[in-house]
Coordinates of C-alpha atoms and ligand atoms in Angstrom, one line a residue:
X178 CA -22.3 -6.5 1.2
X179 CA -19.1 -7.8 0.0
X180 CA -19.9 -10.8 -2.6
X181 CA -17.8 -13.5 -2.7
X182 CA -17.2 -15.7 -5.9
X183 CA -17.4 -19.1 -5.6
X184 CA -13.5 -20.4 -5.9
X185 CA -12.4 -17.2 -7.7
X186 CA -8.7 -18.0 -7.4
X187 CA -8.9 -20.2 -9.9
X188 CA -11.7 -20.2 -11.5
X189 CA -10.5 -21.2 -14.9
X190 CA -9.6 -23.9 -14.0
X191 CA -11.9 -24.9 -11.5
X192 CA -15.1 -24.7 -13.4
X193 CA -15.4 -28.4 -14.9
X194 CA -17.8 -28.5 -18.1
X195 CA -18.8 -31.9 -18.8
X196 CA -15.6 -33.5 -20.9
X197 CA -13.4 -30.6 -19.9
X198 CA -10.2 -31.9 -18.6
X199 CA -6.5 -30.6 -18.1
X200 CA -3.7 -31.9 -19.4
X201 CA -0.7 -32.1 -16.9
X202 CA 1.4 -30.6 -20.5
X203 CA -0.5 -28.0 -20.5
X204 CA -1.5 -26.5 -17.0
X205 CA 0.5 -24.2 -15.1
X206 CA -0.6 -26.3 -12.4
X207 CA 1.8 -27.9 -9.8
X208 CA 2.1 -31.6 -9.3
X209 CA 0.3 -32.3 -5.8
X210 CA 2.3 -33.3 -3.0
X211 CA 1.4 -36.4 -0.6
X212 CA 2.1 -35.4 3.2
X213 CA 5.2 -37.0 4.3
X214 CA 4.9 -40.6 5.5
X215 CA 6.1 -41.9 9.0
X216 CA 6.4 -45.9 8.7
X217 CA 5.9 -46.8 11.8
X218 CA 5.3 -50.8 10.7
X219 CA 8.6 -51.5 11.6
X220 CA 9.7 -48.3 14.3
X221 CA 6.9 -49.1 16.1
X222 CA 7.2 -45.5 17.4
X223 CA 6.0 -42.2 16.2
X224 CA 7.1 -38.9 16.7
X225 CA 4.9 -35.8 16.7
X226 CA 5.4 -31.7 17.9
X227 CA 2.6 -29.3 17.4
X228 CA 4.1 -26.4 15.9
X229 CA 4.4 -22.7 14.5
X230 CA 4.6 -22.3 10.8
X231 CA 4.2 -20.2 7.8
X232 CA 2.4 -21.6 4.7
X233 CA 1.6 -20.2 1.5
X234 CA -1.5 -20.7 -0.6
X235 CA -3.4 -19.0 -2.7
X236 CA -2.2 -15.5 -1.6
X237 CA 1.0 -13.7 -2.3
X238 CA 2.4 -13.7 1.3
X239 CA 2.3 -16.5 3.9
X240 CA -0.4 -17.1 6.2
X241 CA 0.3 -18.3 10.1
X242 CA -0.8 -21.9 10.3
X243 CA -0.1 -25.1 12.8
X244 CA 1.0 -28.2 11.7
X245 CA 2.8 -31.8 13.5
X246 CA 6.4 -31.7 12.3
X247 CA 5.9 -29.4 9.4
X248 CA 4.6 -25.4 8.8
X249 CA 0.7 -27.1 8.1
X250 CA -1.2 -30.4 9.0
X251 CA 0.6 -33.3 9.8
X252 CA 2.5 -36.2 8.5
X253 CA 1.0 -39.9 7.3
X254 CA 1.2 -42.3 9.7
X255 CA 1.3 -46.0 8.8
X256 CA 0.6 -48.4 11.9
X257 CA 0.4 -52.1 11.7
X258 CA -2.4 -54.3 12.8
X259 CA -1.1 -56.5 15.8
X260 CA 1.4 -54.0 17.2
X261 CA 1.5 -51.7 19.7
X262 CA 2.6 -48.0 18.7
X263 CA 4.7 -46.3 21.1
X264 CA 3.8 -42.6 20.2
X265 CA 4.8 -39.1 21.5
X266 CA 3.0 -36.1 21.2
X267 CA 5.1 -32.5 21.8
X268 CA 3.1 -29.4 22.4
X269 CA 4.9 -26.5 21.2
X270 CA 2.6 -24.4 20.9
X271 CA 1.2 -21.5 23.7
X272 CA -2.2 -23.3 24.8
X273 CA -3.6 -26.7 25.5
X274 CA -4.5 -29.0 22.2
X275 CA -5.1 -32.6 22.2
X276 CA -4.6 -35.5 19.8
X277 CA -7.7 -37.8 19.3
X278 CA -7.2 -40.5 17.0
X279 CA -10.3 -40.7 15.0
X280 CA -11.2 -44.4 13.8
X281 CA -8.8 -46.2 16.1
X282 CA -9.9 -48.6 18.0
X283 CA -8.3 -48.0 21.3
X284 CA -9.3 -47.5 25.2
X285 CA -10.5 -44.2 26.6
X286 CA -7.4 -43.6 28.1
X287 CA -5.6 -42.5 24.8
X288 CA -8.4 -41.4 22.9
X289 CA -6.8 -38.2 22.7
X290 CA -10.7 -36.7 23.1
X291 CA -11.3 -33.5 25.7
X292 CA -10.0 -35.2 28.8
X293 CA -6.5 -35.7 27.2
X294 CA -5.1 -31.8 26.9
X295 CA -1.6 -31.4 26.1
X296 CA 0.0 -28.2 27.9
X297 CA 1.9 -26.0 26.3
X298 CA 5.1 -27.3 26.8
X299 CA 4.4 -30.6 27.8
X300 CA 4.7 -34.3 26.2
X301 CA 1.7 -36.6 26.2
X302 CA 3.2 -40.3 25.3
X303 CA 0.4 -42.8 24.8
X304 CA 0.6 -46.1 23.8
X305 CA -1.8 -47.3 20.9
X306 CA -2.1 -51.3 20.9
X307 CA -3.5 -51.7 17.4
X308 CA -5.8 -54.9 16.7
X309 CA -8.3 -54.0 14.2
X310 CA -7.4 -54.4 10.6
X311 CA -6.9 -52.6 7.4
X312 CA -8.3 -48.7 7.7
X313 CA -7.5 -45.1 6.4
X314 CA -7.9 -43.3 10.1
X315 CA -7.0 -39.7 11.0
X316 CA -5.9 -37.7 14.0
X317 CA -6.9 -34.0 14.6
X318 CA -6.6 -31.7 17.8
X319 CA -10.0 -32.4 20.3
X320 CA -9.4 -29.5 22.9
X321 CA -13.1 -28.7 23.6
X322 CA -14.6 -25.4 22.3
X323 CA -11.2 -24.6 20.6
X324 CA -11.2 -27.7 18.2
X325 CA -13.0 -26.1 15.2
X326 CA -10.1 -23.1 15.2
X327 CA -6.9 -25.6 15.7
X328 CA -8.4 -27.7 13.6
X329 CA -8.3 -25.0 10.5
X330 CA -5.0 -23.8 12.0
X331 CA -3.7 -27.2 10.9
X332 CA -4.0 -29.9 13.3
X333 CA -4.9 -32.6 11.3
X334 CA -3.4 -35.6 9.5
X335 CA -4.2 -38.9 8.0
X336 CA -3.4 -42.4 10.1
X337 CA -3.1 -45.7 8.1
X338 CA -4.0 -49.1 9.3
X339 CA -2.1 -51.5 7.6
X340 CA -2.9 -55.4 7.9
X341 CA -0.6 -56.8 5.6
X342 CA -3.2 -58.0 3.2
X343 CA -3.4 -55.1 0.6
X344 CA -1.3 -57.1 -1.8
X345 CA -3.7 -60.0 -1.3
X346 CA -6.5 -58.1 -2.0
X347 CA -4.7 -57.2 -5.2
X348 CA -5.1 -53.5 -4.4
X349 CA -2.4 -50.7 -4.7
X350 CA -0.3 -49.7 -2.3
X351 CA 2.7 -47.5 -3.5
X352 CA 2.8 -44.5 -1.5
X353 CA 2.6 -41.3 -3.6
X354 CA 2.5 -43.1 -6.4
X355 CA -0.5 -45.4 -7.0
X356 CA -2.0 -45.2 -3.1
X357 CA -3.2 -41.3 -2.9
X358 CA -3.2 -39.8 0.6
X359 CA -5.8 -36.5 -0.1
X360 CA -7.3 -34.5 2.3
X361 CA -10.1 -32.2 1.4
X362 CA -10.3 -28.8 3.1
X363 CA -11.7 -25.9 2.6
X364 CA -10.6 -21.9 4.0
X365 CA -11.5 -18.6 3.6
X366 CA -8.4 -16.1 3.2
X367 CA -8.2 -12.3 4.8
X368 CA -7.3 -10.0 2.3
X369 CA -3.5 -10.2 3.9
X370 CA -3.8 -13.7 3.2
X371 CA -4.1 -15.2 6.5
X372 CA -6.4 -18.2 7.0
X373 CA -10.0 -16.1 8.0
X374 CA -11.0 -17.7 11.4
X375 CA -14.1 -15.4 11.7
X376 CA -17.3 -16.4 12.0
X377 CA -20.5 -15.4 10.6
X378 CA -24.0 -15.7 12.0
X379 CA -24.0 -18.6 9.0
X380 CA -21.0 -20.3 9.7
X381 CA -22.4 -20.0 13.6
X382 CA -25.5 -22.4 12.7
X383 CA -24.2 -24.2 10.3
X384 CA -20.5 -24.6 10.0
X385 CA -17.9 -22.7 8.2
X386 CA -17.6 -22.7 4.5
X387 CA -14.5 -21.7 2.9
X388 CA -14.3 -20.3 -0.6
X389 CA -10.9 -22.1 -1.6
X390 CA -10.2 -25.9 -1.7
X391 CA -7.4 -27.1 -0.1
X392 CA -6.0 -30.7 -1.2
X393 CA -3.4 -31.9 1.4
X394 CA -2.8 -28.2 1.8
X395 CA -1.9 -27.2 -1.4
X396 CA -4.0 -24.9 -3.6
X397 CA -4.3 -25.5 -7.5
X398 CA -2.6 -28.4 -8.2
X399 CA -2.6 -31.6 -9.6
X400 CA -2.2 -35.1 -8.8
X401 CA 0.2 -37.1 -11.3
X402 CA -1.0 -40.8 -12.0
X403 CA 0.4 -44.1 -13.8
X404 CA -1.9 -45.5 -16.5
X405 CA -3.6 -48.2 -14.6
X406 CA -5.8 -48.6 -11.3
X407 CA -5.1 -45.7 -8.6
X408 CA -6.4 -45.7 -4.7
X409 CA -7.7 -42.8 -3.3
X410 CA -7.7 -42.3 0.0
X411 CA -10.0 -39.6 0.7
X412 CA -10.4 -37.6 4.0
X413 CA -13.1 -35.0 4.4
X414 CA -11.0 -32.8 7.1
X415 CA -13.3 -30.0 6.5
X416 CA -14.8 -28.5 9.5
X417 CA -18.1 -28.1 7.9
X418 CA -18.4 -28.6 4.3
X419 CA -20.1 -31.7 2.3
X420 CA -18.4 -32.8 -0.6
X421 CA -20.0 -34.8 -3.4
X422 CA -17.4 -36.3 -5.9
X423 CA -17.5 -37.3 -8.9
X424 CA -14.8 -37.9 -12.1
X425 CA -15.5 -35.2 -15.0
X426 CA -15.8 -37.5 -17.7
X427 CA -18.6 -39.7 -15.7
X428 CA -15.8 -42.6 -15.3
X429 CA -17.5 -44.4 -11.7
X430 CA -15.7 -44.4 -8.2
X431 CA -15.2 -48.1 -7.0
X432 CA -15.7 -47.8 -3.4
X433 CA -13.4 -50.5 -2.0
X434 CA -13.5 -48.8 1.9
X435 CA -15.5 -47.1 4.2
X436 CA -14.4 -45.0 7.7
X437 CA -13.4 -48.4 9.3
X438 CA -12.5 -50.7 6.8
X439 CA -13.1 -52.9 3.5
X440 CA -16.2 -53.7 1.8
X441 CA -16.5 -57.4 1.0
X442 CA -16.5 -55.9 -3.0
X443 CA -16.0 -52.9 -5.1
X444 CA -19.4 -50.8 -5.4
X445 CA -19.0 -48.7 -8.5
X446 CA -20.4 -44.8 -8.3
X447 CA -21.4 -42.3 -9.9
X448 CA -20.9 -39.9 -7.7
X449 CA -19.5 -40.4 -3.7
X450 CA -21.0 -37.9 -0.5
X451 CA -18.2 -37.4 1.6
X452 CA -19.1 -35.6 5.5
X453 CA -16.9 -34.5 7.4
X454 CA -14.7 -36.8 9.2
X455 CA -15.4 -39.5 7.1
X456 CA -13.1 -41.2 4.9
X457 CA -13.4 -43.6 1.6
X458 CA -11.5 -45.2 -0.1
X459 CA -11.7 -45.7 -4.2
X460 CA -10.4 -47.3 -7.1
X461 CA -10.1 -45.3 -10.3
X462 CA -9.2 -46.5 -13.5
X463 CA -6.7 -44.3 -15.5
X464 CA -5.4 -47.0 -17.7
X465 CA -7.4 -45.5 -20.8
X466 CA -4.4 -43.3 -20.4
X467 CA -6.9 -40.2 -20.1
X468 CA -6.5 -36.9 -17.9
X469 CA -9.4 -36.4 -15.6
X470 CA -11.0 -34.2 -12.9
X471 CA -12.4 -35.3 -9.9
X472 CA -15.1 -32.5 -9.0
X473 CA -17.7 -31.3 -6.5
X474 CA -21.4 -30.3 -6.2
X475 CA -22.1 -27.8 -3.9
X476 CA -22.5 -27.9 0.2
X477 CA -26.0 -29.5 0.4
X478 CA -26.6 -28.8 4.1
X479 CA -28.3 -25.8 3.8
X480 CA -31.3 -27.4 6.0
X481 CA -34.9 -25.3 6.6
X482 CA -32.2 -22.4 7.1
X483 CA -30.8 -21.9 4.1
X484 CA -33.5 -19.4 3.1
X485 CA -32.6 -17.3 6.0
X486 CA -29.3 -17.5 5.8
X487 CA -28.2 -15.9 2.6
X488 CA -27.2 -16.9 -0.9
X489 CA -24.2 -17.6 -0.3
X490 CA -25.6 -21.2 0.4
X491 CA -27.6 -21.7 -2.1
X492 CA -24.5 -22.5 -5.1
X493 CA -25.1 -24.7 -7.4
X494 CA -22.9 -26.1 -10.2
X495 CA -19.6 -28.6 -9.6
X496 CA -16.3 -27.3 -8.4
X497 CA -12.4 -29.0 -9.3
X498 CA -11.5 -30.2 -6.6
X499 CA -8.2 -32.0 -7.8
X500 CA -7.1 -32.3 -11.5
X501 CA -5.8 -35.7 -12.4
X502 CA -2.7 -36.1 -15.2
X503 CA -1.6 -39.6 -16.7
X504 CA 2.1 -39.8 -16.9
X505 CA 2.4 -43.5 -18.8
X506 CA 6.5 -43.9 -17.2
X507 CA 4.8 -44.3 -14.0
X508 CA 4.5 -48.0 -13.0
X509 CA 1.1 -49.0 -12.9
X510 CA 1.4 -52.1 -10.8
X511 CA -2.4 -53.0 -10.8
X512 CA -4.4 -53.2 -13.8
X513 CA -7.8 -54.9 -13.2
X514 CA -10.5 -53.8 -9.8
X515 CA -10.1 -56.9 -7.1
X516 CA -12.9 -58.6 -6.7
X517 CA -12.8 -60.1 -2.6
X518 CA -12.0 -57.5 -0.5
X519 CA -12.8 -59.7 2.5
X520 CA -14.7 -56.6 4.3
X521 CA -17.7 -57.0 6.3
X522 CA -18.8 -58.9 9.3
X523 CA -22.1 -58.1 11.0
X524 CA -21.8 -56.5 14.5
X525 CA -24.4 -58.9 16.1
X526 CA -28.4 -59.6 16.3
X527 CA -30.1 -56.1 16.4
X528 CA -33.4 -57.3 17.5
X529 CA -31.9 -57.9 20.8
X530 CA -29.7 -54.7 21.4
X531 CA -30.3 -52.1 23.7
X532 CA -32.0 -49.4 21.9
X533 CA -31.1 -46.0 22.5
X534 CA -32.6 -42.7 20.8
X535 CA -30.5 -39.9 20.1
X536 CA -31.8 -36.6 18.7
X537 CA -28.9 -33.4 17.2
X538 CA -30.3 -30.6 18.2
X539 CA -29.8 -27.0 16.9
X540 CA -30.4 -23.6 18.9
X541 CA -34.1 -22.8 19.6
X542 CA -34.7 -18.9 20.0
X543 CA -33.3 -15.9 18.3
X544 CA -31.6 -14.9 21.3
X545 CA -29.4 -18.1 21.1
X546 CA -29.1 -17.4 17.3
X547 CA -27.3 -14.0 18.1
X548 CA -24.4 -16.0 20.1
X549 CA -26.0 -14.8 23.7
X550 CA -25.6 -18.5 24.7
X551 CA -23.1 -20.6 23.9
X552 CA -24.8 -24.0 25.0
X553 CA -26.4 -23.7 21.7
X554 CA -25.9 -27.1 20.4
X555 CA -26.8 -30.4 22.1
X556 CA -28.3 -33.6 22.0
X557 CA -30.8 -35.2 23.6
X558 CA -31.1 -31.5 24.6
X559 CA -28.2 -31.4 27.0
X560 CA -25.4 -29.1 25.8
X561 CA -21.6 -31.2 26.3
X562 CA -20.6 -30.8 30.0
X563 CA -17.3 -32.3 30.9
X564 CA -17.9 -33.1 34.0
X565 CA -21.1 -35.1 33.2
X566 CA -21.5 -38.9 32.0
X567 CA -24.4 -38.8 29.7
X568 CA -25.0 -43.0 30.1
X569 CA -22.5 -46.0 30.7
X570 CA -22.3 -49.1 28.5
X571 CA -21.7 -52.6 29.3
X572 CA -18.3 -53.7 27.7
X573 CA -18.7 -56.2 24.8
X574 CA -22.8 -55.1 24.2
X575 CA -24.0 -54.5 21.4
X576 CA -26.2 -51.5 21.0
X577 CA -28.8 -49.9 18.1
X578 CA -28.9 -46.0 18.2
X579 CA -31.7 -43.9 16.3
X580 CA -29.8 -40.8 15.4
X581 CA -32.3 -38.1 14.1
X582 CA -31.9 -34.6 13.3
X583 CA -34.6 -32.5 11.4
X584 CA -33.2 -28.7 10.7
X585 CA -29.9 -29.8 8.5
X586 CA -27.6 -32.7 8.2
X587 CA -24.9 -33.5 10.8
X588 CA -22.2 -36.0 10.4
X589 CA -22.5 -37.9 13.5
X590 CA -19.3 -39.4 15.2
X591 CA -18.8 -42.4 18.1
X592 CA -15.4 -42.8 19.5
X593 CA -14.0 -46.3 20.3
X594 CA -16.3 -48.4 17.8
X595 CA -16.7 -48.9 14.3
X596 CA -20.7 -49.6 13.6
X597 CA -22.9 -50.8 10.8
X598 CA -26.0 -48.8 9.5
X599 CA -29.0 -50.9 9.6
X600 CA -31.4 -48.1 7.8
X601 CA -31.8 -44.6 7.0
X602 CA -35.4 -43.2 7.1
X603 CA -36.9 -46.9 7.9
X604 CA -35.0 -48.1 4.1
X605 CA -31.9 -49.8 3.6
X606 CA -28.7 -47.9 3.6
X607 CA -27.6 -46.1 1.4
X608 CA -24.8 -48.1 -0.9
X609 CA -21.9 -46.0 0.4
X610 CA -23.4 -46.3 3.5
X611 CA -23.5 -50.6 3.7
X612 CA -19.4 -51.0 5.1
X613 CA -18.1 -50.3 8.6
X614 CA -18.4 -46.5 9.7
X615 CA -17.7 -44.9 12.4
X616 CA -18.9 -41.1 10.8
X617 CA -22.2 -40.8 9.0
X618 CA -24.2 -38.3 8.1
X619 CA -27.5 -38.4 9.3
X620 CA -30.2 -36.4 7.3
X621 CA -33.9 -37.4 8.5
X622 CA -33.7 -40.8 11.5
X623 CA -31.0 -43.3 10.7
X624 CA -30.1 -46.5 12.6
X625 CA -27.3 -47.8 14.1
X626 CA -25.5 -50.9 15.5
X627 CA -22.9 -50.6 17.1
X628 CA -20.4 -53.2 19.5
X629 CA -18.6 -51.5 22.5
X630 CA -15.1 -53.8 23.0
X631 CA -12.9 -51.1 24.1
X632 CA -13.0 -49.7 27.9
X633 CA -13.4 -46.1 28.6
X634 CA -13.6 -45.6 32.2
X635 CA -15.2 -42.0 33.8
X636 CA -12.0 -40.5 33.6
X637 CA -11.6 -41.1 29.9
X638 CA -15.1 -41.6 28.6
X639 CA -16.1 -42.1 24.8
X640 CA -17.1 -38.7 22.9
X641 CA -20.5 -39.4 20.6
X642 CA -20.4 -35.9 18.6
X643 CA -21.5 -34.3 15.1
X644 CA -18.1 -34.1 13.6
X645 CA -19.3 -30.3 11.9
X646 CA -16.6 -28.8 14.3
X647 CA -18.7 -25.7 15.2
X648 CA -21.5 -27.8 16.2
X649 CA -19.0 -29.9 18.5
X650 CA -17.5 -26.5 19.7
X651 CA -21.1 -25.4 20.7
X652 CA -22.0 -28.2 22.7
X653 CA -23.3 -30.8 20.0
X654 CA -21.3 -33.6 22.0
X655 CA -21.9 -35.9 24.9
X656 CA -19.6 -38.7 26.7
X657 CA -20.0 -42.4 27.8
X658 CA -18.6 -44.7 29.7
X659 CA -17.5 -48.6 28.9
X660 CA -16.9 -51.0 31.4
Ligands
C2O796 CU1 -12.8 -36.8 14.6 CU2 -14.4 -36.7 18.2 O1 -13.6 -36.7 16.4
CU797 CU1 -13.2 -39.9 16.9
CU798 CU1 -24.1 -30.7 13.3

């Protein structure tokens, strides 16, 4: 058996020892590039083609990827609260994809989820009337059973919802400069350096793991900061893997933002779990002028299987995930962490909500195991069927859900809402758990509230999904209705 090692590429400068740091003088490195950034605050429109491209990585020749106006992943969009967005999606590409816009709250019809393909060829042009407010959102291709593969073929980007009020919160917003866009990926390579799409029986039951970290696409490089208060906007746009981040010289994360929005005040950590499809957003504090890495444990979702399933789940240790280099002629506009964010509002009374009890499912049966059955996944026990509504929801209830899932951890996704957690395990949330979500990963029983405002008619229902892409792919999804 081939082994693999952990991050290999780079391994030099991956492996973060305590105080270690690199100096942006001194590395080889290149600076880190934000994805480009369509304004559409003032356009009102946005423009989008699914396309062919050739990237390189880590590799010395290109790999084939997809991407929305460029070779790989897609361009920043920035949407303002209040104003409808008058979008266009091109498919140029030979088969069906679709465009969900993950965290948007927004009717069924333009979801973008499995009942929304986009031929080959053809145009979809929905119109997103934006109300809710500030938010760090994405959009990634929802085709189903092929989103996992477009997905790490590139069609993915980050979506910003943008209220007005950031300079009011006294929190930064310079694009590129002291507002980070950063999307955390991860891939395996073929030996010709093409993005490795196979799957093993591992990355069948659990989700694939890549070996290299991608940071908005780009492999080994680093992000260049001013010497003062920095925003990260973090995406975990990895189909499978768990990221849990933390700053090399133990400097704390101030969570400022959640999947859906602001906390009411900075919560300073240690270290920050990010699932897939979830978002945060942080504050970090360069203006001690010092170089910094922010770094990785290990995926922890090796679940009951992990024994069974090989060492190659079972690493330990922290991985770089992005170096971080001071350069002091970069305006720092904002010095000091804000203290009123203005964030949360409760959802409504839970003791009178509808209660619903959702259980993620794995595969039972070795037959199932060996890929003989592709309705692996499910919920409730029922694989995802298209042409079935799993349950309908009044428009404007409010709802708890008992997610539960005993074998591993799955990140668990609603479309169309943004929810509280009222308890993991029967105990408060966890802290990075307390703000509005919309993705969280549930390990053990965790409770949920959760307010339906937007309509999703049969048609276009509502997806309710683990957001591990090869557990969506295999059936670990199910639809409602709103009305
Ligand atoms: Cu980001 Cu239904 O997904
Ligand atoms: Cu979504
Ligand atoms: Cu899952």
């Amino acid at each position: 058996m081939k082994r693999r090692t952990f991050l290999g590429g780079f391994a030099a400068s991956a492996l973060v020892s305590g105080t270690a740091s690199l100096s942006w003088s001194q590395t080889a490195a290149k600076r880190l590039s934000m994805p480009p950034l369509i304004d559409a605050t003032k356009s009102h429109r946005v423009r989008l083609e699914a396309q062919k491209g050739r990237s390189t990585f880590s590799g010395p020749s290109p790999a084939d990827t997809w991407g929305f106006n460029q070779p790989f992943l897609g361009p920043t969009l920035r949407m303002k609260t209040g104003q409808t967005t008058q979008t266009e999606v091109r498919n140029s590409l030979d088969e069906p994809i679709s465009v969900h816009w993950h965290g948007l709250l927004i009717p069924g019809e333009v979801d973008g989820g499995p009942h929304q393909p986009i031929a080959p060829g053809a145009t979809w042009q929905p119109e997103l009337p934006l109300s809710q407010r500030s938010a760090t959102a994405w959009y990634h291709s929802h085709v189903h059973g092929a989103t996992a593969r477009q997905v790490q073929m590139g069609l993915a980007g980050v979506l910003q919802i943008d209220d007005g009020q950031d300079d009011a919160r006294g929190l930064p917003s310079d694009y590129g400069v002291d507002d980070l866009t950063l999307v955390l990926q991860d891939r395996r390579f073929t030996r010709r350096g093409q993005i490795d799409l196979s799957l093993s029986m591992p990355d069948r039951m659990m989700g694939y793991l890549g070996d290299t970290i991608l940071v908005n696409g780009q492999v080994g490089a680093a992000a260049v900061v001013p010497k003062g208060m920095v925003r990260l906007r973090l995406l975990n746009g990895s189909n499978a893997r768990i990221y849990t981040l933390a700053l090399s010289d133990k400097r704390p994360l101030q969570l400022v933002a959640t999947d859906s929005g602001f906390l009411d005040q900075p919560i300073s950590l240690k270290t920050l779990r990010l699932s897939p499809g979830e978002r945060a957003e942080v504050l970090v504090d360069f203006s001690n002028g010092r170089d910094v890495t922010l770094t990785s444990d290990h995926n922890p979702n090796t679940g009951m299987m992990g024994g069974m399933m090989g060492g190659r789940r079972q690493q330990t240790g922290r991985f770089s995930v992005l170096p971080f280099a001071v350069d002091p002629t970069l305006r720092a506009r904002i010095k000091r962490l804000p203290s009123d964010l203005g964030g949360s509002r409760p959802n409504g009374d839970a003791t009178s909500a509808t209660w619903r009890r959702l259980s993620l499912d794995m595969p039972m049966g070795m037959g199932m195991m060996f890929g003989r059955d592709d309705r692996r996944f499910s919920i409730n026990g029922d694989a995802y069927d298209m042409g079935k509504i799993n349950f309908h929801v009044a428009r404007g209830a409010v709802e708890r859900w008992t997610v539960s899932a005993d074998m591993m951890m799955h990140p668990f996704h609603v479309h169309g809402v943004k929810f509280q957690v009222l308890s993991e395990n029967g105990r408060a949330p966890q802290r990075h758990n307390t703000g509005w979500k919309d993705t969280v990963l549930i390990d053990g029983s965790v409770d949920l509230l959760i307010r339906f405002d937007q309509p999703a008619p049969p048609n276009a229902p509502f997806m309710y999904h683990c957001h591990i892409l090869e557990h969506e792919d295999g059936g670990m999804m199910g639809q409602f209705t709103v009305g």
